[in-house]
Coordinates of C-alpha atoms and ligand atoms in Angstrom, one line a residue:
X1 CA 11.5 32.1 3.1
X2 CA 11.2 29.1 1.3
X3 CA 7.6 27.0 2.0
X4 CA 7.8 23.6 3.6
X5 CA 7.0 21.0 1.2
X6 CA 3.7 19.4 2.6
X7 CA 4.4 15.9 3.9
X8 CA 2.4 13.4 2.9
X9 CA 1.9 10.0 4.6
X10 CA -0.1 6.8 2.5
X11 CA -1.4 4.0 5.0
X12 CA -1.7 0.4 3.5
X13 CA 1.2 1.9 1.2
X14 CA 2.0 -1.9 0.3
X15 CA -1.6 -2.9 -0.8
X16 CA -3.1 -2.4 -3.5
X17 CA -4.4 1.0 -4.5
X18 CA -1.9 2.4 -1.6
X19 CA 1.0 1.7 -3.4
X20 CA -0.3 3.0 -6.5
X21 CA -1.6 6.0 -4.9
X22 CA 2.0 6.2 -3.3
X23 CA 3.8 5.7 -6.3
X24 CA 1.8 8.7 -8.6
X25 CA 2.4 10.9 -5.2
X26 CA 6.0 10.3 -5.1
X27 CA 6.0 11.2 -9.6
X28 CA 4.4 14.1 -8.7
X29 CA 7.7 15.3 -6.5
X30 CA 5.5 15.1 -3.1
X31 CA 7.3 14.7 -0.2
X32 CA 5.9 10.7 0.7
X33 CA 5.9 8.2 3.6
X34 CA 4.2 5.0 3.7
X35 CA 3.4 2.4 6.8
X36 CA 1.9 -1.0 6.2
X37 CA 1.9 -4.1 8.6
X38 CA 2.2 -6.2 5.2
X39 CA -0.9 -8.4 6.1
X40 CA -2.3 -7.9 2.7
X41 CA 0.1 -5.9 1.0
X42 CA 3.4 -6.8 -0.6
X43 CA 7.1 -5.5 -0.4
X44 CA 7.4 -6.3 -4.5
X45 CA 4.7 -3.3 -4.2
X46 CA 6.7 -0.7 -2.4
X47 CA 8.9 1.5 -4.7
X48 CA 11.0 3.7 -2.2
X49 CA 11.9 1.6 0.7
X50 CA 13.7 4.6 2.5
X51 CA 10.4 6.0 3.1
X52 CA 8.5 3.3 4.3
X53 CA 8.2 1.5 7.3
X54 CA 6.2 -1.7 8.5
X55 CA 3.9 -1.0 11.4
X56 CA 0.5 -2.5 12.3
X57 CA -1.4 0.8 13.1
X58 CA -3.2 -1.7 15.3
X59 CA -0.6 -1.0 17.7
X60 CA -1.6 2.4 19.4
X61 CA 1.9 3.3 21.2
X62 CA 3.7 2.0 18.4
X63 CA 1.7 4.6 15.8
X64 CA 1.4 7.2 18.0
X65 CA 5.4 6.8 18.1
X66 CA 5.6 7.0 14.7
X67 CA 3.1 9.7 13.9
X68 CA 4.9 12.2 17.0
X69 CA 8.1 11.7 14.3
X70 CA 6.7 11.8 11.5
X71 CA 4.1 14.8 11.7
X72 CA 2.1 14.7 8.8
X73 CA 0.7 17.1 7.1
X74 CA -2.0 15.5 4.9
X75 CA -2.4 11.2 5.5
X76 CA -4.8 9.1 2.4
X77 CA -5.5 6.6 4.4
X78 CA -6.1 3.3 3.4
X79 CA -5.1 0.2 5.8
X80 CA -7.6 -2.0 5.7
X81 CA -9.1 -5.4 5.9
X82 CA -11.2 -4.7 3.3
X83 CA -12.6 -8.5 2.8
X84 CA -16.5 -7.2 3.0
X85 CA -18.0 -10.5 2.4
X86 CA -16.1 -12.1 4.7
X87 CA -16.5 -9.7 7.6
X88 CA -19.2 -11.6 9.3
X89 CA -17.2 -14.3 10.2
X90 CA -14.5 -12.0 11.0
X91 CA -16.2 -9.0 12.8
X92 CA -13.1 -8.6 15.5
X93 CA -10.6 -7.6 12.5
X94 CA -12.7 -5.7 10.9
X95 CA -13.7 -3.6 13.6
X96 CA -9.6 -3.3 14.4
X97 CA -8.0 -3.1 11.3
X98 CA -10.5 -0.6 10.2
X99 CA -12.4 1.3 13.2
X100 CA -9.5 1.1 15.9
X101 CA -6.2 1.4 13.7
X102 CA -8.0 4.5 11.9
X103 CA -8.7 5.8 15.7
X104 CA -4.8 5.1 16.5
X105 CA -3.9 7.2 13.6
X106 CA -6.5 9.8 13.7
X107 CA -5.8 11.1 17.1
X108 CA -2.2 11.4 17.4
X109 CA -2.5 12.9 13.6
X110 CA -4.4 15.3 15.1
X111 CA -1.9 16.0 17.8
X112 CA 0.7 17.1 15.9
X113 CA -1.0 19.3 13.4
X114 CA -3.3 17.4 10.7
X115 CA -4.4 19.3 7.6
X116 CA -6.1 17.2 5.8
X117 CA -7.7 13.6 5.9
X118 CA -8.1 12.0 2.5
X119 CA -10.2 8.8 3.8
X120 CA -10.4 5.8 1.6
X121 CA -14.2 4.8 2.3
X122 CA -16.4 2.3 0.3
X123 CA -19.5 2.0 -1.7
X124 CA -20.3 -0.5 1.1
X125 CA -21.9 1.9 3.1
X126 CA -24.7 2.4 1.2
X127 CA -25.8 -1.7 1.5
X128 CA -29.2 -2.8 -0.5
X129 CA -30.0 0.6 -1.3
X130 CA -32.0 1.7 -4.9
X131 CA -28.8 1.9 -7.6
X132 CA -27.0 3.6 -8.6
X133 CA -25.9 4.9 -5.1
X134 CA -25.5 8.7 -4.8
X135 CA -23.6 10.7 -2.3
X136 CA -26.5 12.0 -0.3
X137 CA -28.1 8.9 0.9
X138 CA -28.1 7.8 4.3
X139 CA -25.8 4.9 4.4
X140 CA -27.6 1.4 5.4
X141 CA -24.8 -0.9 5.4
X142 CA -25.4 -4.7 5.4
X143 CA -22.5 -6.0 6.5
X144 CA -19.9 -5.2 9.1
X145 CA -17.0 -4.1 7.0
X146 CA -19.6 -1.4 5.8
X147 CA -20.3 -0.2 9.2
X148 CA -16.6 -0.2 10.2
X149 CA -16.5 2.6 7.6
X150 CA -19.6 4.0 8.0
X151 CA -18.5 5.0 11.2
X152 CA -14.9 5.8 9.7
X153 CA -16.9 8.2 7.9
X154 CA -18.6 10.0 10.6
X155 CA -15.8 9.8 12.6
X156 CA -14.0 11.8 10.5
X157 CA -16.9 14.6 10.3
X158 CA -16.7 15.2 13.3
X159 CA -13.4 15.2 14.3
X160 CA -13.0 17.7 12.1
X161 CA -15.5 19.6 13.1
X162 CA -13.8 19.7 16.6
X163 CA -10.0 19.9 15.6
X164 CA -10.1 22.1 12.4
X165 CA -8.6 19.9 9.8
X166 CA -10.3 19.0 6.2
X167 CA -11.0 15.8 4.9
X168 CA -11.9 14.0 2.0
X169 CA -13.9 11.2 2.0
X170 CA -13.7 9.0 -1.7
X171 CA -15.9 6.0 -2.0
X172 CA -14.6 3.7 -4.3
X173 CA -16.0 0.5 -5.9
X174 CA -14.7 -3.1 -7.2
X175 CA -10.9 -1.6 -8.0
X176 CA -9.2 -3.9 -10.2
X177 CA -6.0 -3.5 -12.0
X178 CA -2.1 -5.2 -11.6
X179 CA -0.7 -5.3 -7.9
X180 CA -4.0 -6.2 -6.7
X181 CA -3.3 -9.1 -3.8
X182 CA -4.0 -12.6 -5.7
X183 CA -3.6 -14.6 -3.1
X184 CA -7.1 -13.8 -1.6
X185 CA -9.6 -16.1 -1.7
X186 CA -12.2 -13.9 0.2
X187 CA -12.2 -11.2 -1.9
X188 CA -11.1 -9.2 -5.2
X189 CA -13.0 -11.3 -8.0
X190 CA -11.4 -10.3 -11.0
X191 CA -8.2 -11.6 -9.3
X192 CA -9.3 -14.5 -8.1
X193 CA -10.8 -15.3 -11.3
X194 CA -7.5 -15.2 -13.2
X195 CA -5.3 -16.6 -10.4
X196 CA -7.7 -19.8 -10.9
X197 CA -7.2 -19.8 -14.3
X198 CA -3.4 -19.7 -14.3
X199 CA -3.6 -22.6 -11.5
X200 CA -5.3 -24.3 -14.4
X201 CA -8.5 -24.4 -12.6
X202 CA -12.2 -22.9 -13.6
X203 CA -13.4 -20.1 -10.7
X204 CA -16.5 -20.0 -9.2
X205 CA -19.8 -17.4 -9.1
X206 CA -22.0 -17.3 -6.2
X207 CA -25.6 -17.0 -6.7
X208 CA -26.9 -16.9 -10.3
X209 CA -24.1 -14.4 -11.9
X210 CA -26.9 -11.8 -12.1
X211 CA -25.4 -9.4 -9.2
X212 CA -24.1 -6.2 -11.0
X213 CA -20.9 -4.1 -10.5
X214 CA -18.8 -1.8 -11.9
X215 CA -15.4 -2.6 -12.2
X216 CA -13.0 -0.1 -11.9
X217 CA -9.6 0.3 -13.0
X218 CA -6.7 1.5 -10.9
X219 CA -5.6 3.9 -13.6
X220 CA -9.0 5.9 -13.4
X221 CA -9.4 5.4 -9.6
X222 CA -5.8 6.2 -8.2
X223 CA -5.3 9.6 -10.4
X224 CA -8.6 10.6 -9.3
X225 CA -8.5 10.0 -5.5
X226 CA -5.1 12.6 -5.8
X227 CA -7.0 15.2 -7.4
X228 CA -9.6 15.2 -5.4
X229 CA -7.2 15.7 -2.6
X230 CA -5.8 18.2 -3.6
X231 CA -8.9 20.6 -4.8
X232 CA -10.3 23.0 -2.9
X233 CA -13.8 22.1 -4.4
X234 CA -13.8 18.4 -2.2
X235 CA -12.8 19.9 1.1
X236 CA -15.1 18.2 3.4
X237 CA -17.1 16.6 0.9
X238 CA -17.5 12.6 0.1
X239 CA -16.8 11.4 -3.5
X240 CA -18.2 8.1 -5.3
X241 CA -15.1 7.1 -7.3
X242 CA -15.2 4.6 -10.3
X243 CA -16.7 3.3 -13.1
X244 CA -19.8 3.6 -14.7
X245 CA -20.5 0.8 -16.4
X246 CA -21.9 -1.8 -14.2
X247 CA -21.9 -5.6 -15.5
X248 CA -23.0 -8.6 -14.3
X249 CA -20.6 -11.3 -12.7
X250 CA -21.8 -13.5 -15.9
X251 CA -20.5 -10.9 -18.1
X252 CA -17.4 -10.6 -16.6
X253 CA -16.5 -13.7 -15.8
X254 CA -17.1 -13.9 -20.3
X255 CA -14.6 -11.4 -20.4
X256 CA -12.0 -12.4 -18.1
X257 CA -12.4 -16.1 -20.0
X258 CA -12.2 -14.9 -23.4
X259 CA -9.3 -12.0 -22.9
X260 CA -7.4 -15.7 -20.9
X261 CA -8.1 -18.2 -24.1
X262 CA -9.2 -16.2 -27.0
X263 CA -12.6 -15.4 -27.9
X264 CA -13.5 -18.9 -29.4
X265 CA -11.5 -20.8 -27.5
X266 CA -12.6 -21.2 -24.0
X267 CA -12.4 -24.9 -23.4
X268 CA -15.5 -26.3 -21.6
X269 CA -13.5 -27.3 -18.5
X270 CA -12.9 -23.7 -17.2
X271 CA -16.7 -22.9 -17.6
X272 CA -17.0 -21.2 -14.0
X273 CA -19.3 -23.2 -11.2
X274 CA -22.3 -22.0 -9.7
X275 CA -22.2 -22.2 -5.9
X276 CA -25.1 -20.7 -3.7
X277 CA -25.5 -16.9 -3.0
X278 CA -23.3 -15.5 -0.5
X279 CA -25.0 -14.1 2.9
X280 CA -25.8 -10.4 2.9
X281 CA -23.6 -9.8 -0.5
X282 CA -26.0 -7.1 -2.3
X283 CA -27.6 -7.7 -5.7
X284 CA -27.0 -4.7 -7.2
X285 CA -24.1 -2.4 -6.6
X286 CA -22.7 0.7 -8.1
X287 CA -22.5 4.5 -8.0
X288 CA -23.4 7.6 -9.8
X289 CA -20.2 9.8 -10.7
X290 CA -21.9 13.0 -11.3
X291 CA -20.1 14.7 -8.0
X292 CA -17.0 13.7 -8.8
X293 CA -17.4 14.9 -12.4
X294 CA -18.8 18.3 -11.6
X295 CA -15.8 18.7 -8.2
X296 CA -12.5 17.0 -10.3
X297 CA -14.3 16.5 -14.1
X298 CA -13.3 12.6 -14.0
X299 CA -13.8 10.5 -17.4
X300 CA -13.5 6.5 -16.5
X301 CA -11.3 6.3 -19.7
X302 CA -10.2 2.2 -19.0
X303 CA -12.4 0.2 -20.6
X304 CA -13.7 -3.3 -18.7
X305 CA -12.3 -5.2 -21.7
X306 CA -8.6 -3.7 -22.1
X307 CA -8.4 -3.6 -18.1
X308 CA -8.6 -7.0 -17.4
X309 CA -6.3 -7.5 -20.7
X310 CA -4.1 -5.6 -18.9
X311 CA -4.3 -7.5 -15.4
X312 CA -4.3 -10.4 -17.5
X313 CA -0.7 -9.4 -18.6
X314 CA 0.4 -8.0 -15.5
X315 CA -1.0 -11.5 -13.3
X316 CA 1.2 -13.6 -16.0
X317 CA 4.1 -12.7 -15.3
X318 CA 3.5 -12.9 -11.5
X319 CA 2.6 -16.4 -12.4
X320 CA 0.0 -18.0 -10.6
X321 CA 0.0 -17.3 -6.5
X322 CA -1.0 -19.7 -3.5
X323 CA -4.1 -18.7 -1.8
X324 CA -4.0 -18.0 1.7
X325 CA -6.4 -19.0 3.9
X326 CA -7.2 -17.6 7.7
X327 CA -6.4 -20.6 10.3
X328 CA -10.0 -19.7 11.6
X329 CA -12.6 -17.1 11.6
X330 CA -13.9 -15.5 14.6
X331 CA -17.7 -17.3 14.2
X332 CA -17.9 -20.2 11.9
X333 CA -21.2 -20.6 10.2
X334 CA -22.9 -23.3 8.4
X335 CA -23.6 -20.9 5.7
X336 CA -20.6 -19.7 5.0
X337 CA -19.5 -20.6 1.5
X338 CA -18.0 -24.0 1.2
X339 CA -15.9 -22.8 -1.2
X340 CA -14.2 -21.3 2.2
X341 CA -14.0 -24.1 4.3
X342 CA -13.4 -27.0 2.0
X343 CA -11.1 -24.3 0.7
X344 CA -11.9 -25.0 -2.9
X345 CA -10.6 -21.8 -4.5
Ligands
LIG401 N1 -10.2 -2.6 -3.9 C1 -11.4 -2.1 -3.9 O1 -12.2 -2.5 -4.8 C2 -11.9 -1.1 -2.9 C3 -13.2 -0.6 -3.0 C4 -13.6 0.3 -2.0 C5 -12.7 0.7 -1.0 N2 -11.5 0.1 -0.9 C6 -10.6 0.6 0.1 O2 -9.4 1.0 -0.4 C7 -8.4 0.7 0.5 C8 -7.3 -0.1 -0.1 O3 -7.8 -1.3 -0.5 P1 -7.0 -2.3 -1.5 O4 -8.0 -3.0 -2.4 O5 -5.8 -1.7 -2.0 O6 -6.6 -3.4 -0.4 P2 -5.2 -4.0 0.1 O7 -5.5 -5.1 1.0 O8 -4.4 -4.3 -1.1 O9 -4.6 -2.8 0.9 C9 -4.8 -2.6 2.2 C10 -3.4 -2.6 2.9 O10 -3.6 -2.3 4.3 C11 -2.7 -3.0 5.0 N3 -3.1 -3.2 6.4 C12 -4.2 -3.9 6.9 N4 -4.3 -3.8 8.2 C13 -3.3 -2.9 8.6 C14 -2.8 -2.5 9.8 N5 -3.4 -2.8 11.0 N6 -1.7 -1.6 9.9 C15 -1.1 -1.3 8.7 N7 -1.5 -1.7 7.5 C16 -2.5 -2.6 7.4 C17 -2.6 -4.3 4.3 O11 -1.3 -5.0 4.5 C18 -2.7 -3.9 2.8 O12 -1.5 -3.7 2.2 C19 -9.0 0.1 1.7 O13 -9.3 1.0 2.7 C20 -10.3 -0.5 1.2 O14 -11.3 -0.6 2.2 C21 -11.0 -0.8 -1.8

């Protein structure tokens, strides 16, 4: 008898790294579904619109609906609001787009026959910690997007523990690469610096520029999250995913400016402004590798400079994109940037 083809569903299949993750599924002949609610994600992103359907997994009948239908066999999830530095001010979303629509899915997944979780988690459960992060320490997140996945994270453990199904866990960092959302002012630097610049406008850096990252381009992250799914060596482990080249936000706000202009010809008006550190944004951020090297033998092979070239090219012809503001945040602050609420960006 023939086998069943495994079917696959992609959550935030509209976003970002979901509908590239969707889109390399779907090249590799896997049978794929995808659900997004469209809050941050984009219908320009979704290739095959026969397989995907809007729904806010928010909605805990409506999902379980869908996921009775559907019966997946394997889920990468990744619906999110994934604005970290904003999630202070915003604690209610994301504790439900993260914590409680991961919890509608999870359960009724589980239902009818889950085989395997690939969970899109972040390096933001590790917080303030000594760089670069590694797998084994005990995450410390400092903000509340980092303990909506922290607890993703453990959720997930055990659930499987109880219910029999594998999971994955990756922990990706600072993704960055064409079909990323522009139009968010909260989050997603590298995008917000070049959507200021083709608004004809210089960006801004919070703090002195010293804060390190490493940026990470989609076309190293999105193959590698599917390989790990799909080895037998990352069942039930967790994954850093990304680069390892961490830079400061100087450096790449150099590079974003002279891959725009041309090296020498930056003029002085787009010099970025300095505007006071963010609360609880951690100094120094990024990962060690060597677990995903050893389990799925990734090489970053996208270089900082030729990636944002490439966004560069890719945000061009998009042309330059409103940003969209929230109408109001759960808890306003008086330190919350002003670049926020005098909406500057
Ligand atoms: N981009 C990064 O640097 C990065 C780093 C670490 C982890 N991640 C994680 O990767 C995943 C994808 O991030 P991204 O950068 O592509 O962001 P994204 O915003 O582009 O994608 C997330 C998608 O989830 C959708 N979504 C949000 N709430 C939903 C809901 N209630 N129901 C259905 N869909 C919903 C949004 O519309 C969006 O399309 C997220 O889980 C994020 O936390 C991203």
């Amino acid at each position: 008898m023939k086998k069943r083809k495994a079917k696959i569903l992609v959550t935030g299949s509209a976003g970002f790294i979901g509908s590239h993750v969707y889109d390399l599924l779907k090249s590799q002949e896997h049978e794929v579904y995808g659900v997004d609610d469209l809050s941050g994600g984009f219908m320009r992103n979704v290739s095959d619109k026969k397989r995907f359907t809007k729904l806010d997994l928010r909605d805990r009948d409506k999902t379980a609906a869908y996921i009775a239908k559907l019966k997946p066999d394997i889920i990468f999830h990744l619906a999110a609001d994934a604005t970290e530095g904003r999630s202070q001010f915003t604690p209610f979303s994301a504790i439900d787009r993260n914590i409680i629509a991961y919890t509608n899915l999870l359960v009724p997944a589980i239902k009818h026959g889950l085989k395997k979780m690939i969970l899109t988690s972040s390096m933001s459960v590790y917080g303030a910690q000594q760089t670069p992060f590694h797998e084994d320490l005990i995450p410390q997140p400092e903000d509340i997007y980092g303990i909506a996945k922290t607890a993703m994270e453990q959720e997930t453990k055990i659930m499987s523990k109880v219910y029999g199904f594998k999971y994955v866990i990756v922990r990706p960092h600072n993704v960055y690469g064409p079909r990323q959302n522009l139009s968010d002012p909260y989050r997603n630097v590298v995008g917000i610096f070049i959507n200021r610049l083709l608004h004809s406008k210089n960006f801004y850096i919070y703090g002195d520029g010293k804060q390190k990252r490493a940026f990470s381009h989609i076309n190293d992250v999105a193959p590698a999250m599917i390989r790990a799914a799909f080895s037998s060596k990352c069942e039930d482990k967790i994954l850093n995913l990304g680069s390892d080249n961490p830079v400061t936000l100087n450096k790449l706000s150099r590079v974003v400016l002279e891959e725009f202009f041309g090296s020498d010809k930056i003029p002085a008006k787009f010099l970025p402004k300095k505007f006071p550190a963010r609360l609880q944004e951690v100094k120094y951020a990024f990962s060690s590798h060597k677990v995903a090297e050893r389990l799925i033998g990734t090489k970053v092979k996208v270089p900082l400079r030729s990636g944002v070239k490439d966004m560069i090219s890719w945000a061009r012809s998009l042309g330059p994109q409103p940003f969209v503001y929230l109408v109001s945040m759960d808890l306003e602050h008086d330190l919350s940037p002003s670049t926020w609420k005098a909406k500057l960006i």
